[in-house]
PDB file of C-alpha atoms and ligand atoms in Angstrom:
ATOM      1  CA  MET A   1      -0.826  -8.929  21.158  1.00 98.00           C
ATOM      2  CA  ALA A   2       0.051  -6.672  18.359  1.00 99.00           C
ATOM      3  CA  GLY A   3      -0.333  -2.960  17.571  1.00 99.00           C
ATOM      4  CA  VAL A   4       0.524  -0.162  15.223  1.00 99.00           C
ATOM      5  CA  MET A   5       3.222   2.277  16.062  1.00 99.00           C
ATOM      6  CA  GLY A   6       3.024   5.792  14.592  1.00 98.00           C
ATOM      7  CA  TRP A   7       2.870   9.454  15.227  1.00 98.00           C
ATOM      8  CA  PRO A   8       0.090  10.431  14.870  1.00 98.00           C
ATOM      9  CA  VAL A   9      -1.539   7.102  15.179  1.00 98.00           C
ATOM     10  CA  MET A  10      -5.139   7.449  16.554  1.00 97.00           C
ATOM     11  CA  HIS A  11      -6.551   7.821  13.041  1.00 96.00           C
ATOM     12  CA  SER A  12      -5.394   4.445  12.016  1.00 98.00           C
ATOM     13  CA  ARG A  13      -7.965   1.830  11.015  1.00 98.00           C
ATOM     14  CA  SER A  14      -5.693  -1.169  11.747  1.00 98.00           C
ATOM     15  CA  PRO A  15      -7.011  -1.726  15.382  1.00 98.00           C
ATOM     16  CA  LYS A  16     -10.550  -2.137  14.044  1.00 98.00           C
ATOM     17  CA  ILE A  17      -9.434  -4.579  11.356  1.00 98.00           C
ATOM     18  CA  HIS A  18      -7.301  -6.767  13.449  1.00 98.00           C
ATOM     19  CA  ASN A  19      -9.712  -6.710  16.409  1.00 98.00           C
ATOM     20  CA  TYR A  20     -12.511  -7.789  14.135  1.00 98.00           C
ATOM     21  CA  TRP A  21     -10.435 -10.803  12.951  1.00 98.00           C
ATOM     22  CA  LEU A  22      -9.425 -11.680  16.510  1.00 98.00           C
ATOM     23  CA  GLY A  23     -13.010 -11.735  17.493  1.00 98.00           C
ATOM     24  CA  LYS A  24     -13.991 -13.695  14.244  1.00 98.00           C
ATOM     25  CA  HIS A  25     -11.479 -16.447  14.881  1.00 98.00           C
ATOM     26  CA  GLY A  26     -12.119 -16.667  18.640  1.00 98.00           C
ATOM     27  CA  LEU A  27      -8.451 -15.646  19.470  1.00 98.00           C
ATOM     28  CA  ALA A  28      -7.676 -14.207  22.975  1.00 97.00           C
ATOM     29  CA  GLY A  29      -5.623 -11.216  21.881  1.00 97.00           C
ATOM     30  CA  ALA A  30      -5.716  -7.521  21.283  1.00 98.00           C
ATOM     31  CA  TYR A  31      -4.433  -5.002  18.777  1.00 98.00           C
ATOM     32  CA  MET A  32      -3.891  -1.429  19.826  1.00 98.00           C
ATOM     33  CA  PRO A  33      -2.639   1.924  18.603  1.00 98.00           C
ATOM     34  CA  LEU A  34       0.784   2.665  20.145  1.00 98.00           C
ATOM     35  CA  ALA A  35       1.589   6.485  19.924  1.00 98.00           C
ATOM     36  CA  ILE A  36       5.394   6.401  19.564  1.00 98.00           C
ATOM     37  CA  LYS A  37       7.446   9.455  18.628  1.00 98.00           C
ATOM     38  CA  SER A  38      10.573   9.017  16.431  1.00 98.00           C
ATOM     39  CA  ASP A  39      12.948   9.233  19.303  1.00 98.00           C
ATOM     40  CA  GLY A  40      11.067   6.414  21.167  1.00 98.00           C
ATOM     41  CA  LEU A  41      10.929   3.845  18.243  1.00 98.00           C
ATOM     42  CA  HIS A  42      14.124   1.912  19.252  1.00 98.00           C
ATOM     43  CA  ALA A  43      13.038   1.410  22.850  1.00 98.00           C
ATOM     44  CA  ALA A  44       9.422   0.729  21.815  1.00 98.00           C
ATOM     45  CA  LEU A  45      10.380  -2.006  19.295  1.00 99.00           C
ATOM     46  CA  ARG A  46      12.889  -3.499  21.567  1.00 98.00           C
ATOM     47  CA  ALA A  47      10.313  -3.796  24.329  1.00 98.00           C
ATOM     48  CA  LEU A  48       7.860  -5.913  22.104  1.00 98.00           C
ATOM     49  CA  PRO A  49       9.268  -9.287  23.290  1.00 98.00           C
ATOM     50  CA  ALA A  50       9.222  -8.525  26.962  1.00 98.00           C
ATOM     51  CA  LEU A  51       5.625  -7.097  26.607  1.00 98.00           C
ATOM     52  CA  GLY A  52       4.483 -10.362  24.992  1.00 97.00           C
ATOM     53  CA  PHE A  53       3.748  -8.791  21.622  1.00 98.00           C
ATOM     54  CA  ALA A  54       3.750 -11.039  18.489  1.00 98.00           C
ATOM     55  CA  GLY A  55       4.760  -7.862  16.510  1.00 99.00           C
ATOM     56  CA  CYS A  56       3.426  -4.645  15.119  1.00 99.00           C
ATOM     57  CA  ASN A  57       2.660  -2.483  12.222  1.00 99.00           C
ATOM     58  CA  LEU A  58       4.675   0.587  11.394  1.00 98.00           C
ATOM     59  CA  THR A  59       3.252   3.738   9.861  1.00 98.00           C
ATOM     60  CA  ILE A  60       4.374   7.420   9.489  1.00 97.00           C
ATOM     61  CA  PRO A  61       7.135   8.353  10.516  1.00 98.00           C
ATOM     62  CA  HIS A  62       8.603   4.876  11.228  1.00 98.00           C
ATOM     63  CA  LYS A  63       8.600   2.930   8.090  1.00 98.00           C
ATOM     64  CA  GLU A  64      12.062   3.823   6.875  1.00 98.00           C
ATOM     65  CA  THR A  65      13.815   4.367  10.207  1.00 98.00           C
ATOM     66  CA  ALA A  66      12.998   0.949  11.485  1.00 98.00           C
ATOM     67  CA  PHE A  67      15.544  -0.509   9.037  1.00 98.00           C
ATOM     68  CA  ASP A  68      18.379   0.397  11.572  1.00 98.00           C
ATOM     69  CA  ILE A  69      16.565  -1.168  14.557  1.00 98.00           C
ATOM     70  CA  VAL A  70      15.363  -4.519  13.372  1.00 98.00           C
ATOM     71  CA  ASP A  71      17.569  -7.550  13.306  1.00 98.00           C
ATOM     72  CA  ARG A  72      16.550  -8.847   9.782  1.00 98.00           C
ATOM     73  CA  VAL A  73      14.662  -7.229   6.846  1.00 98.00           C
ATOM     74  CA  ASP A  74      12.906  -9.568   4.275  1.00 98.00           C
ATOM     75  CA  PRO A  75      13.846  -9.243   0.534  1.00 98.00           C
ATOM     76  CA  VAL A  76      10.507  -7.456  -0.384  1.00 98.00           C
ATOM     77  CA  ALA A  77      10.797  -4.873   2.442  1.00 98.00           C
ATOM     78  CA  ARG A  78      14.361  -4.244   1.429  1.00 98.00           C
ATOM     79  CA  ARG A  79      13.410  -3.614  -2.181  1.00 98.00           C
ATOM     80  CA  VAL A  80      10.469  -1.417  -1.157  1.00 98.00           C
ATOM     81  CA  GLY A  81      12.764   0.607   1.246  1.00 98.00           C
ATOM     82  CA  ALA A  82      10.132   0.505   3.989  1.00 98.00           C
ATOM     83  CA  ILE A  83       8.937  -1.854   6.806  1.00 98.00           C
ATOM     84  CA  ASN A  84       5.245  -1.940   7.526  1.00 98.00           C
ATOM     85  CA  CYS A  85       5.224  -4.952   9.699  1.00 99.00           C
ATOM     86  CA  VAL A  86       7.492  -6.192  12.409  1.00 99.00           C
ATOM     87  CA  VAL A  87       7.341  -9.899  13.598  1.00 99.00           C
ATOM     88  CA  VAL A  88       8.819 -11.076  16.879  1.00 99.00           C
ATOM     89  CA  ALA A  89      10.704 -14.368  16.291  1.00 98.00           C
ATOM     90  CA  PRO A  90      10.694 -17.095  19.040  1.00 98.00           C
ATOM     91  CA  ASP A  91      14.140 -15.958  20.203  1.00 98.00           C
ATOM     92  CA  GLY A  92      12.915 -12.372  20.672  1.00 98.00           C
ATOM     93  CA  SER A  93      14.614 -11.073  17.559  1.00 98.00           C
ATOM     94  CA  LEU A  94      12.775  -8.675  15.247  1.00 99.00           C
ATOM     95  CA  GLU A  95      12.094  -9.080  11.479  1.00 98.00           C
ATOM     96  CA  GLY A  96      11.019  -6.268   9.154  1.00 99.00           C
ATOM     97  CA  ARG A  97       8.492  -7.031   6.412  1.00 98.00           C
ATOM     98  CA  ASN A  98       6.406  -5.127   3.881  1.00 98.00           C
ATOM     99  CA  TYR A  99       2.989  -6.285   3.011  1.00 98.00           C
ATOM    100  CA  ASP A 100       1.720  -3.162   1.172  1.00 98.00           C
ATOM    101  CA  GLY A 101       2.493  -4.479  -2.098  1.00 98.00           C
ATOM    102  CA  PHE A 102       0.802  -7.804  -1.445  1.00 98.00           C
ATOM    103  CA  GLY A 103      -2.224  -5.718  -0.319  1.00 98.00           C
ATOM    104  CA  TYR A 104      -2.159  -3.647  -3.494  1.00 98.00           C
ATOM    105  CA  VAL A 105      -2.210  -6.766  -5.893  1.00 98.00           C
ATOM    106  CA  GLN A 106      -4.827  -8.496  -3.724  1.00 98.00           C
ATOM    107  CA  SER A 107      -7.100  -5.478  -3.726  1.00 98.00           C
ATOM    108  CA  ILE A 108      -6.961  -5.464  -7.544  1.00 98.00           C
ATOM    109  CA  LEU A 109      -7.583  -9.257  -7.804  1.00 98.00           C
ATOM    110  CA  ASP A 110     -10.407  -9.051  -5.243  1.00 98.00           C
ATOM    111  CA  ALA A 111     -12.222  -6.530  -7.571  1.00 98.00           C
ATOM    112  CA  TRP A 112     -11.242  -7.824 -10.796  1.00 97.00           C
ATOM    113  CA  PRO A 113     -10.162 -11.645 -10.539  1.00 98.00           C
ATOM    114  CA  GLU A 114      -9.261 -11.854 -14.300  1.00 98.00           C
ATOM    115  CA  TRP A 115      -6.776  -8.894 -13.938  1.00 98.00           C
ATOM    116  CA  ARG A 116      -3.177  -9.737 -14.969  1.00 98.00           C
ATOM    117  CA  ALA A 117      -0.180  -7.370 -14.533  1.00 98.00           C
ATOM    118  CA  ASP A 118       1.156  -8.419 -17.952  1.00 98.00           C
ATOM    119  CA  ALA A 119      -1.985  -7.452 -19.946  1.00 98.00           C
ATOM    120  CA  GLY A 120      -0.262  -4.294 -21.263  1.00 98.00           C
ATOM    121  CA  PRO A 121       1.756  -1.296 -20.330  1.00 98.00           C
ATOM    122  CA  ILE A 122       0.923   0.255 -16.810  1.00 99.00           C
ATOM    123  CA  ALA A 123       1.218   3.971 -16.047  1.00 99.00           C
ATOM    124  CA  VAL A 124       2.166   4.686 -12.439  1.00 99.00           C
ATOM    125  CA  ILE A 125       1.921   8.302 -11.235  1.00 98.00           C
ATOM    126  CA  GLY A 126       4.231   9.252  -8.371  1.00 98.00           C
ATOM    127  CA  ALA A 127       7.548   8.005  -7.209  1.00 98.00           C
ATOM    128  CA  GLY A 128       7.309   8.157  -3.384  1.00 97.00           C
ATOM    129  CA  GLY A 129       7.319   5.470  -0.775  1.00 95.00           C
ATOM    130  CA  ALA A 130       3.852   4.363  -1.639  1.00 97.00           C
ATOM    131  CA  ALA A 131       4.818   4.000  -5.392  1.00 98.00           C
ATOM    132  CA  ARG A 132       7.814   1.746  -4.535  1.00 98.00           C
ATOM    133  CA  ALA A 133       5.557  -0.836  -2.868  1.00 98.00           C
ATOM    134  CA  VAL A 134       3.200  -0.726  -5.867  1.00 98.00           C
ATOM    135  CA  LEU A 135       6.070  -0.950  -8.228  1.00 98.00           C
ATOM    136  CA  VAL A 136       7.701  -3.923  -6.574  1.00 98.00           C
ATOM    137  CA  SER A 137       4.360  -5.826  -6.424  1.00 98.00           C
ATOM    138  CA  LEU A 138       3.596  -5.130 -10.133  1.00 98.00           C
ATOM    139  CA  ALA A 139       7.139  -6.113 -11.115  1.00 98.00           C
ATOM    140  CA  ASP A 140       6.781  -9.483  -9.129  1.00 98.00           C
ATOM    141  CA  GLN A 141       3.434 -10.063 -10.895  1.00 98.00           C
ATOM    142  CA  ASP A 142       5.369  -9.943 -14.107  1.00 98.00           C
ATOM    143  CA  ALA A 143       4.455  -6.499 -15.435  1.00 98.00           C
ATOM    144  CA  LYS A 144       6.167  -6.024 -18.774  1.00 98.00           C
ATOM    145  CA  GLU A 145       6.277  -2.285 -19.039  1.00 98.00           C
ATOM    146  CA  ILE A 146       5.661   0.244 -16.241  1.00 98.00           C
ATOM    147  CA  ARG A 147       5.639   4.068 -17.241  1.00 98.00           C
ATOM    148  CA  LEU A 148       6.615   5.915 -14.073  1.00 98.00           C
ATOM    149  CA  VAL A 149       5.505   9.545 -14.104  1.00 98.00           C
ATOM    150  CA  ASN A 150       6.630  11.911 -11.367  1.00 98.00           C
ATOM    151  CA  ARG A 151       6.152  15.734 -11.112  1.00 98.00           C
ATOM    152  CA  THR A 152       9.786  16.027 -10.107  1.00 98.00           C
ATOM    153  CA  PRO A 153      12.065  14.163 -12.516  1.00 98.00           C
ATOM    154  CA  ALA A 154      14.691  13.088 -10.204  1.00 98.00           C
ATOM    155  CA  PRO A 155      12.855  10.555  -7.910  1.00 98.00           C
ATOM    156  CA  ALA A 156      11.251   8.818 -10.887  1.00 98.00           C
ATOM    157  CA  GLN A 157      14.644   8.525 -12.689  1.00 98.00           C
ATOM    158  CA  ALA A 158      16.315   7.261  -9.479  1.00 98.00           C
ATOM    159  CA  VAL A 159      13.615   4.669  -8.908  1.00 98.00           C
ATOM    160  CA  ALA A 160      13.783   3.547 -12.725  1.00 98.00           C
ATOM    161  CA  GLN A 161      17.500   3.214 -12.393  1.00 98.00           C
ATOM    162  CA  GLU A 162      17.263   1.224  -9.200  1.00 98.00           C
ATOM    163  CA  PHE A 163      14.463  -1.237 -10.351  1.00 98.00           C
ATOM    164  CA  GLY A 164      15.529  -1.349 -13.876  1.00 97.00           C
ATOM    165  CA  PRO A 165      13.083  -3.050 -16.475  1.00 97.00           C
ATOM    166  CA  PRO A 166      10.067  -3.030 -16.646  1.00 97.00           C
ATOM    167  CA  VAL A 167      10.204   0.382 -14.828  1.00 98.00           C
ATOM    168  CA  LYS A 168      11.057   3.308 -17.013  1.00 98.00           C
ATOM    169  CA  ALA A 169      10.745   7.168 -16.086  1.00 98.00           C
ATOM    170  CA  VAL A 170       8.512   9.255 -18.338  1.00 98.00           C
ATOM    171  CA  ALA A 171       8.582  13.041 -18.009  1.00 98.00           C
ATOM    172  CA  TRP A 172       5.718  15.066 -16.187  1.00 98.00           C
ATOM    173  CA  ASP A 173       5.056  16.872 -19.410  1.00 98.00           C
ATOM    174  CA  HIS A 174       4.247  13.668 -21.083  1.00 98.00           C
ATOM    175  CA  ARG A 175       2.040  12.325 -18.525  1.00 98.00           C
ATOM    176  CA  HIS A 176      -1.102  12.590 -20.659  1.00 98.00           C
ATOM    177  CA  ALA A 177       0.316  10.999 -23.690  1.00 98.00           C
ATOM    178  CA  ALA A 178       1.942   8.226 -21.537  1.00 98.00           C
ATOM    179  CA  LEU A 179      -1.658   6.747 -21.093  1.00 98.00           C
ATOM    180  CA  GLU A 180      -1.758   5.682 -24.576  1.00 98.00           C
ATOM    181  CA  GLY A 181      -2.158   2.085 -25.083  1.00 98.00           C
ATOM    182  CA  THR A 182      -2.075   1.244 -21.307  1.00 99.00           C
ATOM    183  CA  ALA A 183      -3.938  -1.604 -19.676  1.00 98.00           C
ATOM    184  CA  MET A 184      -3.673   0.060 -16.249  1.00 98.00           C
ATOM    185  CA  LEU A 185      -3.323   3.505 -14.494  1.00 99.00           C
ATOM    186  CA  VAL A 186      -2.311   3.743 -10.867  1.00 99.00           C
ATOM    187  CA  ASN A 187      -2.228   6.977  -8.741  1.00 98.00           C
ATOM    188  CA  THR A 188       0.161   6.812  -5.937  1.00 98.00           C
ATOM    189  CA  THR A 189       0.348  10.479  -5.201  1.00 98.00           C
ATOM    190  CA  SER A 190      -1.652  12.440  -2.664  1.00 98.00           C
ATOM    191  CA  GLN A 191      -3.483  14.289  -5.249  1.00 98.00           C
ATOM    192  CA  GLY A 192      -7.210  13.672  -4.997  1.00 98.00           C
ATOM    193  CA  MET A 193      -7.041  12.910  -1.231  1.00 98.00           C
ATOM    194  CA  ALA A 194      -9.576  14.743   0.930  1.00 98.00           C
ATOM    195  CA  GLY A 195      -8.242  18.394   1.270  1.00 98.00           C
ATOM    196  CA  GLN A 196      -5.922  18.009  -1.854  1.00 98.00           C
ATOM    197  CA  PRO A 197      -6.643  19.180  -5.379  1.00 98.00           C
ATOM    198  CA  ALA A 198      -7.424  16.539  -7.988  1.00 98.00           C
ATOM    199  CA  LEU A 199      -4.527  14.900  -9.902  1.00 98.00           C
ATOM    200  CA  ASP A 200      -3.869  16.989 -12.959  1.00 98.00           C
ATOM    201  CA  LEU A 201      -4.128  14.264 -15.578  1.00 98.00           C
ATOM    202  CA  ALA A 202      -6.259  14.142 -18.717  1.00 98.00           C
ATOM    203  CA  LEU A 203      -7.691  10.825 -19.533  1.00 98.00           C
ATOM    204  CA  ASP A 204      -8.386  11.303 -23.224  1.00 98.00           C
ATOM    205  CA  LYS A 205      -5.661   8.903 -24.455  1.00 98.00           C
ATOM    206  CA  LEU A 206      -6.471   6.168 -21.830  1.00 98.00           C
ATOM    207  CA  PRO A 207      -7.971   3.180 -23.503  1.00 98.00           C
ATOM    208  CA  ALA A 208     -11.605   2.410 -22.400  1.00 98.00           C
ATOM    209  CA  SER A 209     -10.382  -1.135 -21.333  1.00 98.00           C
ATOM    210  CA  ALA A 210      -7.813   0.091 -18.928  1.00 98.00           C
ATOM    211  CA  LEU A 211      -8.250  -0.428 -15.243  1.00 98.00           C
ATOM    212  CA  VAL A 212      -7.819   2.678 -13.179  1.00 99.00           C
ATOM    213  CA  SER A 213      -6.656   2.406  -9.584  1.00 98.00           C
ATOM    214  CA  ASP A 214      -5.913   5.043  -6.693  1.00 98.00           C
ATOM    215  CA  ILE A 215      -4.370   4.000  -3.468  1.00 98.00           C
ATOM    216  CA  ILE A 216      -6.326   6.739  -1.680  1.00 98.00           C
ATOM    217  CA  TYR A 217      -9.453   5.652   0.206  1.00 97.00           C
ATOM    218  CA  ILE A 218     -10.414   9.072   1.685  1.00 97.00           C
ATOM    219  CA  PRO A 219     -12.592   9.970  -0.233  1.00 98.00           C
ATOM    220  CA  GLN A 220     -13.627   6.486  -1.489  1.00 98.00           C
ATOM    221  CA  GLU A 221     -13.949   7.926  -4.973  1.00 98.00           C
ATOM    222  CA  THR A 222     -11.289  10.367  -5.925  1.00 98.00           C
ATOM    223  CA  PRO A 223     -11.974  12.840  -8.794  1.00 98.00           C
ATOM    224  CA  LEU A 224      -9.596  10.568 -10.844  1.00 98.00           C
ATOM    225  CA  LEU A 225     -11.808   7.567 -10.288  1.00 98.00           C
ATOM    226  CA  THR A 226     -15.017   9.502 -10.819  1.00 98.00           C
ATOM    227  CA  ALA A 227     -13.724  10.670 -14.251  1.00 98.00           C
ATOM    228  CA  ALA A 228     -12.495   7.100 -15.167  1.00 98.00           C
ATOM    229  CA  ARG A 229     -15.833   5.560 -14.158  1.00 98.00           C
ATOM    230  CA  LEU A 230     -17.842   8.160 -16.177  1.00 98.00           C
ATOM    231  CA  ARG A 231     -15.949   7.305 -19.280  1.00 98.00           C
ATOM    232  CA  GLY A 232     -16.356   3.585 -18.837  1.00 98.00           C
ATOM    233  CA  ASN A 233     -13.139   2.473 -17.111  1.00 98.00           C
ATOM    234  CA  ARG A 234     -13.059  -0.130 -14.481  1.00 98.00           C
ATOM    235  CA  THR A 235     -11.827   1.359 -11.076  1.00 98.00           C
ATOM    236  CA  VAL A 236     -10.432   0.239  -7.661  1.00 98.00           C
ATOM    237  CA  ASN A 237      -9.903   2.513  -4.671  1.00 98.00           C
ATOM    238  CA  GLY A 238      -7.289   2.214  -1.991  1.00 98.00           C
ATOM    239  CA  LEU A 239      -9.490   0.684   0.684  1.00 98.00           C
ATOM    240  CA  GLY A 240      -8.759  -2.850  -0.367  1.00 98.00           C
ATOM    241  CA  MET A 241      -4.935  -2.234  -0.150  1.00 98.00           C
ATOM    242  CA  LEU A 242      -5.435  -1.310   3.417  1.00 98.00           C
ATOM    243  CA  LEU A 243      -7.518  -4.261   4.249  1.00 98.00           C
ATOM    244  CA  HIS A 244      -5.495  -6.915   2.195  1.00 98.00           C
ATOM    245  CA  GLN A 245      -1.996  -5.816   3.653  1.00 98.00           C
ATOM    246  CA  ALA A 246      -3.267  -6.637   7.077  1.00 99.00           C
ATOM    247  CA  ARG A 247      -3.973 -10.187   6.205  1.00 99.00           C
ATOM    248  CA  PRO A 248      -0.390 -11.749   5.910  1.00 99.00           C
ATOM    249  CA  ALA A 249       0.519  -9.537   9.117  1.00 99.00           C
ATOM    250  CA  PHE A 250      -2.402 -11.157  11.041  1.00 99.00           C
ATOM    251  CA  HIS A 251      -1.241 -14.618   9.798  1.00 98.00           C
ATOM    252  CA  ALA A 252       2.474 -13.935  10.857  1.00 98.00           C
ATOM    253  CA  TRP A 253       1.336 -12.821  14.395  1.00 98.00           C
ATOM    254  CA  PHE A 254      -1.637 -15.000  15.118  1.00 98.00           C
ATOM    255  CA  GLY A 255      -1.316 -18.097  12.774  1.00 98.00           C
ATOM    256  CA  VAL A 256      -4.457 -17.717  10.823  1.00 98.00           C
ATOM    257  CA  MET A 257      -4.790 -16.246   7.397  1.00 98.00           C
ATOM    258  CA  PRO A 258      -7.956 -14.105   7.675  1.00 98.00           C
ATOM    259  CA  GLN A 259     -10.373 -12.914   4.954  1.00 98.00           C
ATOM    260  CA  VAL A 260     -11.542  -9.635   3.909  1.00 98.00           C
ATOM    261  CA  THR A 261     -15.285 -10.050   4.258  1.00 98.00           C
ATOM    262  CA  ALA A 262     -18.134  -7.734   3.124  1.00 98.00           C
ATOM    263  CA  GLU A 263     -18.870  -7.263   6.732  1.00 98.00           C
ATOM    264  CA  LEU A 264     -15.270  -6.029   7.496  1.00 98.00           C
ATOM    265  CA  ARG A 265     -15.311  -3.763   4.514  1.00 98.00           C
ATOM    266  CA  ALA A 266     -18.581  -2.111   5.455  1.00 98.00           C
ATOM    267  CA  MET A 267     -17.345  -1.708   9.007  1.00 98.00           C
ATOM    268  CA  ILE A 268     -14.160   0.212   7.811  1.00 98.00           C
ATOM    269  CA  GLU A 269     -16.297   2.065   5.076  1.00 98.00           C
ATOM    270  CA  ALA A 270     -18.540   3.397   7.854  1.00 98.00           C
ATOM    271  CA  THR A 271     -15.513   5.172   9.551  1.00 97.00           C
ATOM    272  CA  ILE A 272     -14.691   7.205   6.319  1.00 94.00           C
TER     273      ILE A 272
HETATM  274  P1  LIG B 301       4.169   8.506   0.008  1.00 95.75           P
HETATM  275  O1  LIG B 301       5.103   7.775   0.983  1.00 95.75           O
HETATM  276  O2  LIG B 301       2.660   8.445   0.521  1.00 95.75           O
HETATM  277  O3  LIG B 301       4.230   8.082  -1.359  1.00 95.75           O
HETATM  278  P2  LIG B 301       5.834  10.717  -0.607  1.00 95.75           P
HETATM  279  O4  LIG B 301       6.982   9.851  -0.569  1.00 95.75           O
HETATM  280  O5  LIG B 301       5.892  12.163   0.000  1.00 95.75           O
HETATM  281  O6  LIG B 301       4.405  10.008   0.101  1.00 95.75           O
HETATM  282  O7  LIG B 301       5.329  10.814  -2.064  1.00 95.75           O
HETATM  283  C1  LIG B 301       4.337  11.682  -2.530  1.00 95.75           C
HETATM  284  C2  LIG B 301       4.168  11.536  -3.971  1.00 95.75           C
HETATM  285  O8  LIG B 301       3.188  12.478  -4.421  1.00 95.75           O
HETATM  286  C3  LIG B 301       5.362  12.037  -4.784  1.00 95.75           C
HETATM  287  O9  LIG B 301       5.504  11.279  -6.035  1.00 95.75           O
HETATM  288  C4  LIG B 301       5.099  13.596  -5.107  1.00 95.75           C
HETATM  289  O10 LIG B 301       5.778  13.963  -6.223  1.00 95.75           O
HETATM  290  P3  LIG B 301       7.219  14.799  -6.134  1.00 95.75           P
HETATM  291  O11 LIG B 301       8.262  13.842  -5.918  1.00 95.75           O
HETATM  292  O12 LIG B 301       7.233  15.629  -7.337  1.00 95.75           O
HETATM  293  O13 LIG B 301       6.963  15.648  -4.792  1.00 95.75           O
HETATM  294  C5  LIG B 301       3.651  13.326  -5.480  1.00 95.75           C
HETATM  295  N1  LIG B 301       3.001  14.702  -5.295  1.00 95.75           N
HETATM  296  C6  LIG B 301       2.687  15.352  -4.218  1.00 95.75           C
HETATM  297  N2  LIG B 301       2.157  16.523  -4.543  1.00 95.75           N
HETATM  298  C7  LIG B 301       1.968  16.538  -5.863  1.00 95.75           C
HETATM  299  C8  LIG B 301       1.375  17.460  -6.921  1.00 95.75           C
HETATM  300  N3  LIG B 301       0.791  18.649  -6.579  1.00 95.75           N
HETATM  301  N4  LIG B 301       1.326  17.051  -8.017  1.00 95.75           N
HETATM  302  C9  LIG B 301       1.789  15.808  -8.423  1.00 95.75           C
HETATM  303  N5  LIG B 301       2.446  14.956  -7.736  1.00 95.75           N
HETATM  304  C10 LIG B 301       2.528  15.315  -6.421  1.00 95.75           C
END
């Protein structure tokens, strides 16, 4: 068994994704939403081995606080500063991992197999938790220059300082100009999400050859992606990141590396 711990958690698509794969691979198991408040996380995680769980995903508000509870944290999760997957080891100890960055890169490759992180400068908008996973994955794919733009200067400067090259902070006022000569633009902010205003970013300086990605998947096409598509840029939305981060987690728990099929994608799209 596995599940996702969060509060709130009932909106999570993860049960649908993992239960689809359990069925597909004929495995006798179940993946369930686990509504756990912050003050219950320690007891809930420690109960996993006794309950026969192989592990769990973590979502808001647990991704950072789990650091103080698990027994080990893998290097990627440590660099990201967040745990999105907990694996129960044979001895009952808990290991924290983070597959969000893997999911991000795989979602881009899934849509554009010829994509390379080192094709040219990359502009990343936002410096929050989601941005950190994207930055780690792009740096590990050998990105040569990442222009990190955040509305508030301090978080971008802190992340640039912590990660070092290829990440460098660019002032919010320079965000439009920062797109000049880029091969890729990524939005990791909440702007453009359903109920939120569009990201305030003019694409005039963005090369037509640039790939534009948004980690949002509700709506499936944000105003940023619509604007990019209409001027001829290639685009990728955030649904692939959600689907692909689940693959190595499923593998860690159930021993099979599952695939993101058109059927699975359509099934999740139907819930959006
Ligand atoms: P997550 O973990 O999903 O990344 P987060 O850590 O709260 O969430 O980060 C949200 C990101 O969206 C931040 O980069 C934030 O910028 P600030 O650091 O300036 O808050 C960005 N963001 C939120 N609202 C924004 C807005 N109206 N315009 C531009 N960026 C915004």
